[in-house]
């Protein structure tokens, strides 16, 4: 049987790494788009790029950028893939307030650039398209749990850009018959998570505090609630979404939520650090058993607008795609801690 060809925009990110591994396991030929950078940016995929057993390159990488229509178009035209996964984004919510125009260009218009090439090729090759949508689009919602029918209320330039991408994906599906689907993914983490996202930041810092390599961790709002899953489970959902009979939109989540503070407590417990919280608001602090202050709140990490409450109802994905998360929050935390400990030879 002819091998399927996949093209991943954003292959060097957390999800790109897990997705390429999954697709290779499923015998796809996997192409990915990387950006030119002054230092190496392929650390997450280096181990799969060169398969030591097969002694040949398993991933085929191309230079491109979401804001460069010419590169987007020429890569798709050259490869003519069966499936395109658009994971490329300026994905940090807080940073999107600092670089709103760039975020709109990459995360919003970038999606349009891909879709329009797919549309122009539709008589030559039917290409399926996956858009990496986000629970951030629900933003200020009052709904306790969010599903595909919940109204969007974006609270950041990132969420607004992703909302444009969500709608333009749906518009190209309805107007031009493109097989284009939106995943609305809630937060998902892993050992490969970017260092400035809160789970990784907490786990990295508390592990170092445990090993006496760091004294303190500074956090922002510890009372927002998130629904955290594992990236490995979520990339499987992406593949299932594109291999569904029809293009559609799906919420991917765990249906559990907790505060950042609760997450800190779980990590501390797993690391055997006993912590006590004292104070309120900006003066809230956490102390270890010896009375050392190990966590402080710093205004610097607060956002101009916050998303307080995210919890996803993934019933549709369960029913239609037969998808459900396999790993729970404790497994996720343990895996992330073990990865950090390994760096120090434990
Ligand atoms: P990530 O680790 O930040 O990876 C983002 C990827 O996009 C990287 O490969 C990055 O390349 C690439 N990229 C950024 N700007 C680009 C540009 N101008 N042109 C081409 N590539 C560019 O994000 P992730 O956690 O894997 O998430 C994957 C996607 O899912 C993102 O679109 C994110 O917004 C969305 N999402 C993530 C979550 C989550 O909780 N992880 C939840 C919902 C939705 P470099 O390596 O060169 O920076
Ligand atoms: N990053 C960060 N750093 N967040 C902090 C900190 C801190 O020091 N202290 C508290 N937080 C709070 C944030 O204010 C937010 O409420 C929550 O922790 C989670 O922040 P992030 O881990 O940065 O993730 P996010 O929820 O803003 O965005 C992630 O998930 C989205 C899906 O809902 C990203 O992966 C997005 O790309 C993704 O779309």
Coordinates of C-alpha atoms and ligand atoms in Angstrom, one line a residue:
X1 CA 0.0 0.0 0.0
X2 CA 1.2 3.5 -0.8
X3 CA 2.5 5.3 2.3
X4 CA 0.5 8.4 3.4
X5 CA 2.4 11.7 3.4
X6 CA 2.0 14.2 6.2
X7 CA 3.2 17.7 6.5
X8 CA 3.6 19.3 9.9
X9 CA 3.9 23.1 10.4
X10 CA 5.4 23.6 13.9
X11 CA 7.3 20.3 13.9
X12 CA 9.9 21.6 16.3
X13 CA 7.4 22.3 19.1
X14 CA 6.1 20.0 21.9
X15 CA 3.2 18.7 19.8
X16 CA 5.2 18.5 16.6
X17 CA 7.6 16.1 18.2
X18 CA 4.9 13.8 19.6
X19 CA 2.9 13.9 16.4
X20 CA 5.8 13.1 14.2
X21 CA 6.7 10.1 16.3
X22 CA 3.1 8.9 16.2
X23 CA 2.8 9.3 12.4
X24 CA 6.1 7.5 11.8
X25 CA 4.8 4.7 13.9
X26 CA 1.8 4.6 11.6
X27 CA 4.2 4.3 8.6
X28 CA 3.6 7.8 7.2
X29 CA 6.2 9.7 5.4
X30 CA 6.6 12.8 7.5
X31 CA 7.7 16.2 6.3
X32 CA 8.1 19.2 8.7
X33 CA 8.6 22.9 8.4
X34 CA 11.3 24.5 10.5
X35 CA 12.4 28.2 10.9
X36 CA 15.8 29.4 10.4
X37 CA 17.2 30.3 13.8
X38 CA 20.6 31.6 15.0
X39 CA 20.9 28.6 17.3
X40 CA 19.6 25.0 16.9
X41 CA 15.9 24.7 17.4
X42 CA 15.4 21.0 16.6
X43 CA 16.3 19.5 20.0
X44 CA 12.8 17.9 20.4
X45 CA 13.0 16.0 17.2
X46 CA 16.7 15.3 16.9
X47 CA 16.3 11.8 18.3
X48 CA 13.7 10.9 15.6
X49 CA 15.3 12.9 12.8
X50 CA 18.0 10.3 12.4
X51 CA 16.8 6.8 13.2
X52 CA 20.0 4.9 14.3
X53 CA 18.5 1.5 13.4
X54 CA 17.3 2.4 9.9
X55 CA 20.4 4.5 9.3
X56 CA 18.5 7.0 7.3
X57 CA 16.5 10.2 7.8
X58 CA 13.0 9.5 8.9
X59 CA 11.8 13.1 8.9
X60 CA 12.2 15.4 5.9
X61 CA 12.6 19.0 7.0
X62 CA 12.1 22.2 5.0
X63 CA 12.8 25.8 5.9
X64 CA 9.7 28.0 5.9
X65 CA 7.8 30.5 8.0
X66 CA 4.1 31.0 8.6
X67 CA 4.4 34.7 7.7
X68 CA 6.0 33.9 4.3
X69 CA 3.3 33.0 1.8
X70 CA 5.8 32.0 -0.8
X71 CA 7.5 29.4 1.4
X72 CA 4.1 28.0 2.6
X73 CA 2.9 27.7 -0.9
X74 CA 6.1 26.2 -2.4
X75 CA 6.4 23.6 0.3
X76 CA 2.8 22.4 0.0
X77 CA 3.1 22.4 -3.8
X78 CA 6.3 20.4 -3.8
X79 CA 5.2 17.7 -1.3
X80 CA 1.5 17.5 -2.1
X81 CA 0.8 15.8 1.2
X82 CA -2.3 13.8 2.1
X83 CA -2.6 15.5 5.5
X84 CA -1.4 18.9 6.8
X85 CA -1.2 19.6 10.5
X86 CA -0.9 23.3 11.4
X87 CA 0.7 23.4 14.8
X88 CA 2.8 26.4 14.1
X89 CA 2.1 29.4 16.4
X90 CA 3.4 32.0 18.7
X91 CA 1.8 30.0 21.4
X92 CA 2.5 31.9 24.6
X93 CA -0.6 33.8 25.8
X94 CA 1.3 36.4 27.9
X95 CA 3.8 37.0 25.1
X96 CA 0.9 37.7 22.7
X97 CA 0.2 40.9 24.6
X98 CA 3.8 42.0 23.9
X99 CA 3.8 41.0 20.2
X100 CA 0.1 41.3 19.2
X101 CA 0.6 42.0 15.5
X102 CA 3.1 39.3 15.0
X103 CA 0.8 36.8 16.8
X104 CA -2.1 37.7 14.6
X105 CA 0.0 37.3 11.5
X106 CA 1.4 33.9 12.4
X107 CA -1.5 32.3 14.3
X108 CA -4.3 33.9 12.3
X109 CA -3.2 34.7 8.8
X110 CA -0.8 31.8 8.8
X111 CA -3.7 29.5 8.8
X112 CA -5.4 31.3 5.9
X113 CA -2.1 31.0 3.9
X114 CA -2.2 27.2 4.2
X115 CA -5.9 26.9 3.5
X116 CA -5.7 29.0 0.4
X117 CA -3.0 26.8 -1.1
X118 CA -5.1 23.7 -0.3
X119 CA -8.1 25.3 -2.0
X120 CA -6.1 26.2 -5.1
X121 CA -4.9 22.6 -5.3
X122 CA -8.2 21.0 -4.7
X123 CA -8.8 19.7 -8.2
X124 CA -5.3 18.2 -8.3
X125 CA -5.1 16.7 -4.8
X126 CA -7.5 16.5 -1.9
X127 CA -5.5 17.5 1.1
X128 CA -6.9 17.2 4.6
X129 CA -6.2 20.0 7.0
X130 CA -5.9 20.1 10.9
X131 CA -6.0 23.4 12.7
X132 CA -4.6 23.6 16.3
X133 CA -7.3 25.5 18.0
X134 CA -7.4 26.2 21.7
X135 CA -9.5 26.4 24.8
X136 CA -8.2 30.0 25.2
X137 CA -10.9 30.9 22.7
X138 CA -13.5 30.3 25.4
X139 CA -11.6 32.9 27.5
X140 CA -14.1 34.8 29.8
X141 CA -16.9 32.2 29.5
X142 CA -19.1 31.6 32.5
X143 CA -19.9 28.0 31.5
X144 CA -18.5 25.6 34.0
X145 CA -17.5 23.1 31.3
X146 CA -17.0 24.1 27.7
X147 CA -17.9 22.0 24.6
X148 CA -18.2 22.6 20.8
X149 CA -21.4 24.7 21.3
X150 CA -20.0 27.1 24.0
X151 CA -19.7 30.7 22.9
X152 CA -16.2 32.0 22.4
X153 CA -14.9 35.0 24.5
X154 CA -11.2 35.5 23.7
X155 CA -9.2 37.4 26.3
X156 CA -5.8 37.8 24.6
X157 CA -4.3 38.7 21.2
X158 CA -3.4 35.0 21.0
X159 CA -6.9 33.8 21.5
X160 CA -8.3 36.4 19.0
X161 CA -5.8 35.2 16.4
X162 CA -6.7 31.6 17.1
X163 CA -10.4 32.5 16.8
X164 CA -9.8 33.9 13.3
X165 CA -8.0 30.7 12.4
X166 CA -10.9 28.6 13.8
X167 CA -13.5 30.5 11.7
X168 CA -11.4 30.7 8.5
X169 CA -10.9 26.9 8.7
X170 CA -14.7 26.4 9.1
X171 CA -15.3 28.9 6.2
X172 CA -13.0 27.1 3.8
X173 CA -14.7 23.8 4.7
X174 CA -18.2 25.2 4.2
X175 CA -17.5 27.5 1.2
X176 CA -15.0 25.4 -0.8
X177 CA -15.4 21.8 0.5
X178 CA -11.9 21.6 1.9
X179 CA -11.5 18.8 4.4
X180 CA -10.6 21.1 7.2
X181 CA -11.1 20.3 10.9
X182 CA -10.5 22.3 14.1
X183 CA -9.2 20.6 17.3
X184 CA -10.1 22.8 20.3
X185 CA -7.5 21.5 22.6
X186 CA -7.3 22.3 26.3
X187 CA -3.9 22.6 28.0
X188 CA -1.6 19.7 27.4
X189 CA 1.8 19.2 28.8
X190 CA 4.7 16.7 28.8
X191 CA 8.4 16.5 29.5
X192 CA 8.9 18.4 26.2
X193 CA 6.7 21.4 27.3
X194 CA 8.2 24.8 26.6
X195 CA 10.1 26.1 29.7
X196 CA 8.0 29.2 30.2
X197 CA 4.6 27.5 30.5
X198 CA 3.5 27.2 34.1
X199 CA 3.6 23.4 34.6
X200 CA 7.1 23.1 33.2
X201 CA 8.3 26.2 35.1
X202 CA 6.9 24.8 38.4
X203 CA 8.3 21.3 37.9
X204 CA 11.7 22.5 36.8
X205 CA 12.0 24.9 39.7
X206 CA 10.7 22.7 42.5
X207 CA 13.0 19.8 41.3
X208 CA 15.9 22.2 41.5
X209 CA 14.8 23.5 44.9
X210 CA 14.6 19.9 46.1
X211 CA 18.2 19.3 44.8
X212 CA 19.4 22.6 46.4
X213 CA 20.2 24.1 43.0
X214 CA 17.7 26.9 43.2
X215 CA 16.2 28.8 46.2
X216 CA 12.9 30.3 45.0
X217 CA 10.2 30.1 42.4
X218 CA 8.2 33.2 41.3
X219 CA 4.7 32.8 40.0
X220 CA 1.8 35.0 38.9
X221 CA -1.9 34.3 39.4
X222 CA -2.1 30.9 41.2
X223 CA -5.9 30.9 41.3
X224 CA -6.8 30.4 37.6
X225 CA -8.0 26.9 36.8
X226 CA -6.8 24.7 34.0
X227 CA -7.8 21.3 32.5
X228 CA -4.4 19.7 31.9
X229 CA -3.8 16.6 29.8
X230 CA -0.8 14.8 28.3
X231 CA 0.5 15.9 24.8
X232 CA 1.0 12.2 23.8
X233 CA -2.8 11.6 24.2
X234 CA -3.7 14.8 22.4
X235 CA -1.7 14.2 19.2
X236 CA -3.5 10.9 18.9
X237 CA -6.7 12.9 18.9
X238 CA -5.3 15.2 16.1
X239 CA -4.7 12.1 13.9
X240 CA -8.2 10.7 14.7
X241 CA -9.8 14.1 13.8
X242 CA -8.2 14.0 10.4
X243 CA -9.0 10.4 9.9
X244 CA -12.7 10.8 10.8
X245 CA -15.1 10.3 7.9
X246 CA -16.1 14.0 7.8
X247 CA -14.3 17.2 8.6
X248 CA -15.6 18.6 11.9
X249 CA -14.6 20.4 15.2
X250 CA -13.8 18.6 18.4
X251 CA -13.0 19.6 22.0
X252 CA -10.1 17.5 23.4
X253 CA -9.7 17.7 27.2
X254 CA -9.8 15.6 30.4
X255 CA -12.9 17.2 32.0
X256 CA -10.9 17.8 35.2
X257 CA -9.7 21.1 36.3
X258 CA -7.6 22.5 39.2
X259 CA -5.9 25.7 40.2
X260 CA -2.2 26.4 39.6
X261 CA -1.8 26.3 43.4
X262 CA -3.2 22.8 43.6
X263 CA -0.9 21.8 40.8
X264 CA 2.1 23.2 42.9
X265 CA 0.9 21.1 45.9
X266 CA 0.7 17.9 43.8
X267 CA 4.2 18.5 42.5
X268 CA 5.6 19.3 45.9
X269 CA 4.0 16.1 47.3
X270 CA 5.5 14.0 44.5
X271 CA 8.9 15.5 45.3
X272 CA 8.5 14.9 49.0
X273 CA 8.7 18.7 49.8
X274 CA 6.2 19.6 52.5
X275 CA 5.0 23.2 51.9
X276 CA 2.9 25.6 53.9
X277 CA 1.1 28.6 52.3
X278 CA 0.9 31.8 54.2
X279 CA -0.5 35.3 53.4
X280 CA -2.9 36.5 50.7
X281 CA -2.9 38.0 47.3
X282 CA 0.4 39.4 46.1
X283 CA 1.9 38.6 49.6
X284 CA 1.0 34.9 49.5
X285 CA 4.1 32.7 50.0
X286 CA 5.0 29.0 50.4
X287 CA 7.5 27.8 52.9
X288 CA 9.3 24.5 53.2
X289 CA 9.6 22.4 56.4
X290 CA 12.7 24.4 57.5
X291 CA 10.7 27.7 57.2
X292 CA 12.5 28.8 54.0
X293 CA 10.3 30.8 51.6
X294 CA 10.4 28.8 48.3
X295 CA 7.6 30.4 46.4
X296 CA 6.6 34.0 46.0
X297 CA 4.1 35.9 43.9
X298 CA 5.5 38.4 41.4
X299 CA 3.3 40.9 39.6
X300 CA 5.4 40.5 36.5
X301 CA 3.7 37.2 35.7
X302 CA 0.2 38.6 35.8
X303 CA -1.6 39.2 32.5
X304 CA -3.5 42.2 31.4
X305 CA -6.5 39.9 31.2
X306 CA -6.8 36.5 32.7
X307 CA -8.7 33.3 31.7
X308 CA -10.0 32.0 35.0
X309 CA -11.7 28.8 34.4
X310 CA -11.1 26.1 31.7
X311 CA -12.6 22.7 31.8
X312 CA -13.4 20.8 28.6
X313 CA -16.3 18.5 27.9
X314 CA -14.9 16.0 25.4
X315 CA -18.1 13.9 25.0
X316 CA -18.3 14.4 21.2
X317 CA -14.7 13.2 20.7
X318 CA -15.5 10.2 22.9
X319 CA -18.6 9.3 20.9
X320 CA -17.4 10.1 17.4
X321 CA -13.7 9.4 17.5
X322 CA -13.6 6.9 20.3
X323 CA -11.0 9.1 21.9
X324 CA -10.3 9.5 25.6
X325 CA -7.3 10.6 27.6
X326 CA -5.2 7.7 28.8
X327 CA -2.8 9.5 31.2
X328 CA -4.0 11.3 34.3
X329 CA -2.4 14.3 36.0
X330 CA -0.4 12.2 38.5
X331 CA 1.2 10.2 35.7
X332 CA 1.9 13.4 33.8
X333 CA 3.6 15.1 36.9
X334 CA 5.7 12.0 37.6
X335 CA 6.9 11.8 34.0
X336 CA 7.8 15.5 34.0
X337 CA 9.6 15.2 37.3
X338 CA 11.5 12.1 36.2
X339 CA 12.6 13.9 33.1
X340 CA 14.0 16.8 35.1
X341 CA 15.7 14.5 37.7
X342 CA 17.4 12.5 34.9
X343 CA 19.2 15.7 33.8
X344 CA 21.0 15.7 37.1
X345 CA 21.8 12.0 37.0
X346 CA 19.0 10.7 39.2
Ligands
LIG1 P1 5.1 25.2 20.9 O1 5.8 24.1 21.6 O2 5.2 26.6 21.2 O3 5.4 25.0 19.3 C1 5.1 25.9 18.4 C2 5.7 25.6 17.0 O4 5.4 26.6 16.1 C3 7.3 25.5 17.0 O5 7.7 24.5 16.2 C4 7.7 26.8 16.5 O6 8.9 26.9 15.9 C5 6.6 27.0 15.4 N1 6.5 28.4 15.0 C6 6.3 29.5 15.7 N2 6.2 30.6 15.0 C7 6.4 30.2 13.7 C8 6.4 30.8 12.4 N3 6.4 32.2 12.3 N4 6.6 30.1 11.3 C9 6.7 28.7 11.4 N5 6.7 28.1 12.6 C10 6.5 28.8 13.7 O7 3.5 24.8 20.9 P2 2.8 23.4 21.2 O8 2.5 23.4 22.7 O9 3.5 22.3 20.6 O10 1.4 23.6 20.6 C11 1.1 23.3 19.2 C12 0.0 24.1 18.7 O11 -1.2 23.8 19.4 C13 0.2 25.6 18.7 O12 -0.5 26.2 17.6 C14 -0.6 26.0 20.0 O13 -1.0 27.4 19.9 C15 -1.7 25.1 20.0 N6 -2.2 24.7 21.3 C16 -1.4 24.2 22.3 C17 -1.9 23.8 23.5 C18 -1.1 23.3 24.6 O14 -1.5 23.3 25.7 N7 0.2 22.9 24.3 C19 -3.3 23.9 23.7 C20 -4.1 24.3 22.6 C21 -3.6 24.7 21.4 P3 10.3 27.2 16.8 O15 10.6 25.9 17.5 O16 11.3 27.6 15.8 O17 9.9 28.3 17.8
LIG2 N1 3.3 30.9 32.0 C1 3.1 31.3 33.3 N2 4.1 31.6 34.1 N3 1.8 31.2 33.7 C2 1.5 31.5 35.0 C3 2.6 31.8 35.9 C4 3.9 31.9 35.5 O1 4.8 32.2 36.2 N4 2.0 32.0 37.1 C5 0.7 31.8 37.0 N5 0.4 31.5 35.7 C6 -0.9 31.2 35.2 C7 -1.3 32.0 34.0 O2 -1.7 33.3 34.4 C8 -2.5 31.1 33.5 O3 -3.6 31.4 34.1 C9 -2.0 29.7 33.8 O4 -1.0 29.8 34.8 C10 -1.5 28.8 32.7 O5 -0.5 29.5 32.0 P1 0.4 28.9 30.8 O6 1.0 27.6 31.3 O7 1.2 29.9 30.3 O8 -0.7 28.4 29.8 P2 -2.0 29.1 29.2 O9 -3.2 28.4 29.7 O10 -1.9 30.6 29.3 O11 -1.8 28.7 27.6 C11 -1.5 27.4 27.2 O12 -2.7 26.6 27.0 C12 -3.5 27.1 26.0 C13 -4.7 26.2 25.9 O13 -5.7 26.6 26.9 C14 -0.6 27.5 25.9 O14 -0.1 26.2 25.6 C15 -1.5 28.0 24.8 O15 -0.7 27.9 23.5 C16 -2.7 27.1 24.7 O16 -3.6 27.5 23.6

